[in-house]
Amino acid sequence: MKTMIAFWSILKKDILNYYLKPPNISWGIIFPLSWTLMQLMRSEGNLGIVELLPGLMAMSVLFGTTSMLAVTITFERKGRSFDRLLLAPISISILVVAKILGAILFGIINAFIPVIFAAFFIDLSRINWGLTIVAIIFIAVTSALMGLLIAVSAKEVFEAQTLSNFFRFPMLFLCGLFVPLDKLPVVLKPLSFILPLTYGTDILNGSVTGNSVFSAIINFVVMLAFVILLFYLCQRNIKKKWIL
Amino acid sequence: MEIIKVTHLKKTYGDVEAVNNISFSIEQGEIFGFLGPNGAGKTSIINMMIGLSRPTGGHIMIDGIDAIKDIKKVQKIIGIVPDENNLYDEMNGFENLCFCASLYGMRKKEREKRATELLKQFNLLKASRRPFKTYSKGMKRKLTIAAGIIHDPKIIFLDEPTTGIDVESARQIRELILDLKKQGKTIFLTTHYIEEAERICDRIAFIVNGKIVKTGTVNELMENAESEHKINLVLDNNITGSRAELENQFPNYKIKMVGDNSCLIISQERIALSPLLQLLDSKGISVYEAKAIKPSLEDVFVKVTGIEAVQLRIEREKLGT
Ligand SMILES: Nc1ncnc2c1ncn2[C@@H]1O[C@H](COP(=O)(O)OP(=O)(O)OP(=O)(O)O)[C@@H](O)[C@H]1O
Ligand SMILES: [Mg+2]
């Protein structure tokens, strides 16, 4: 019970202090938004839009979650207020979940921005929404954990921002968001397969357009494995790097 | 009863030995102070005790709990005031306190009540709806202390509670610390103000270069220094002419000139005044004032650490007042 109070309080503070503040929203929303508009305008007819949608959604989640976490955590680390969280009588794993949950929610909401735009052009009734939402949640969780992993390594806010861009821009191309996996050069393919976003996007492709590389089950299992691995790494790194 | 016991504590950062085999214990209900210059290792020790840092070696027991293995249990009963005022800039005083209370699982009603109480007690009620970043240094310090005790902890760690704030705020903070002691709290504080340690600590440990050089109550620490007796005499005339005779008559006394019309008589035994005064009188020198010079804690500190107290002062000034 006491832990829950602390948990909600951390989450609420992050949402009120960071997620709803304009400067922090910029990277998370503006970039995916303008990319969405640009792609939608360029797309040739309705068929094009449907095919773009999974990539746009995946991108919105990725940018939404990673920017939020990297910035808020390095910011609090620098001002040392983060010490208060480490000193609170709650376990590191509860702290990790509380910290990433805000970003996850933000990412999930972000995912629907391209959907709203697409709704003006195409009929969305044939999309498998159940599958889509689970995929979005998985993408949000893995991206948030990656954001946290980056935040643990960065000392400055700009460093966190740069590092997360270093990882997420290549992911736009490597994970099948806008370039189908089979069109990637052979040398880059192994890279795609070690990135969780590849599998999340594949589920989205399946649920929106019906074309996926792997079956949904395989994708989910792989995503789950990534979640566990990343969660473990985050916890380990926090203990190693923050408790000196 | 011993509430904190630290044994053979060590911390190295690369090849810096920040804490070098330190052992001490703290009694329940006392104010225990670490007095030492910058870089002595005070913060490093606190950080290991509260779980912000991992010891290289040694043991820490807090209220019967192994603080290295079970730090989360310890964190429930301790309150921490770090050396920096690290509250949330964007949040106001009230929100900051409520947030900190919630980290300890306090319910909304309870935390709001306690936050209001503390804001009142710390004279911050008027500023309670202003963002923390608009506070003055003294106000920030006070709010940080309030945040550290909001959950009514049994043991309170204060890292340099009064550094960098004005005399009046520092006085208020010392009062608050004494108040906490009256409530039965155990307090561990660090400081580089000798007078502060002397005034509020029940026991003091001098710490230099990661080592404790001496521990004791103010009286115990002083005992050591009282081996010498000193009397300061203020005269109406220059004493130089009679000095040789004085030294002849009183071979056990050392005489040190302090300015033109004043001298210091130093002796291993107690100084009998009347023979001294008689002799001076016979030389036509009147004595206006005779004052016994009691050693201060500062003298003791200088003596046992070999660090000039001035050094502490300079460092303190560098930190900004
Ligand atoms: N994270 C760290 N990495 C490397 N060295 C460190 C670290 N923290 C402290 N030190 C070193 O350990 C020594 C003790 O530092 P510490 O901060 O504990 O001293 P202090 O007594 O608290 O000093 P101050 O009065 O300035 O606060 C110093 O030499 C310091 O440079
Ligand atoms: Mg310090």
Short mmCIF file of C-alpha atoms in Angstrom, two decimals, chain A residues 3-15 19 69 72-73 82 85 90-105 144-145 148 231, chain B residues 99 103:
data_model
loop_
_atom_site.label_atom_id
_atom_site.label_comp_id
_atom_site.label_asym_id
_atom_site.label_seq_id
_atom_site.Cartn_x
_atom_site.Cartn_y
_atom_site.Cartn_z
CA THR A 3 4.64 1.49 -2.08
CA MET A 4 1.58 2.15 -4.23
CA ILE A 5 1.24 5.64 -2.77
CA ALA A 6 4.85 6.39 -3.64
CA PHE A 7 4.42 4.81 -7.07
CA TRP A 8 1.39 6.90 -8.05
CA SER A 9 2.93 9.98 -6.67
CA ILE A 10 6.08 9.63 -8.78
CA LEU A 11 3.98 8.93 -11.86
CA LYS A 12 1.67 11.87 -11.23
CA LYS A 13 4.54 14.25 -10.62
CA ASP A 14 6.22 13.27 -13.89
CA ILE A 15 3.04 13.70 -15.86
CA TYR A 19 4.78 15.33 -19.90
CA LEU A 69 12.49 9.51 -20.43
CA THR A 72 13.31 13.81 -17.48
CA ILE A 73 15.72 11.40 -15.91
CA PHE A 82 16.68 11.97 -8.38
CA LEU A 85 13.81 8.65 -5.39
CA ILE A 90 10.81 1.62 -2.48
CA SER A 91 12.63 -0.99 -4.52
CA ILE A 92 14.56 -0.03 -7.63
CA SER A 93 12.20 -2.08 -9.81
CA ILE A 94 9.13 -0.21 -8.54
CA LEU A 95 11.01 3.01 -9.19
CA VAL A 96 11.88 1.92 -12.72
CA VAL A 97 8.27 1.03 -13.46
CA ALA A 98 6.98 4.31 -11.99
CA LYS A 99 9.48 6.28 -14.05
CA ILE A 100 8.79 4.55 -17.34
CA LEU A 101 5.03 4.26 -17.01
CA GLY A 102 4.49 7.96 -17.67
CA ALA A 103 6.56 7.73 -20.83
CA ILE A 104 4.74 4.58 -21.88
CA LEU A 105 1.34 6.25 -21.53
CA ALA A 144 10.77 3.38 -22.73
CA LEU A 145 13.22 0.84 -21.37
CA LEU A 148 15.94 4.59 -19.62
CA PHE A 231 14.22 -4.40 -17.63
CA PHE B 99 5.64 14.73 -2.72
CA LEU B 103 7.56 8.68 -1.13
#
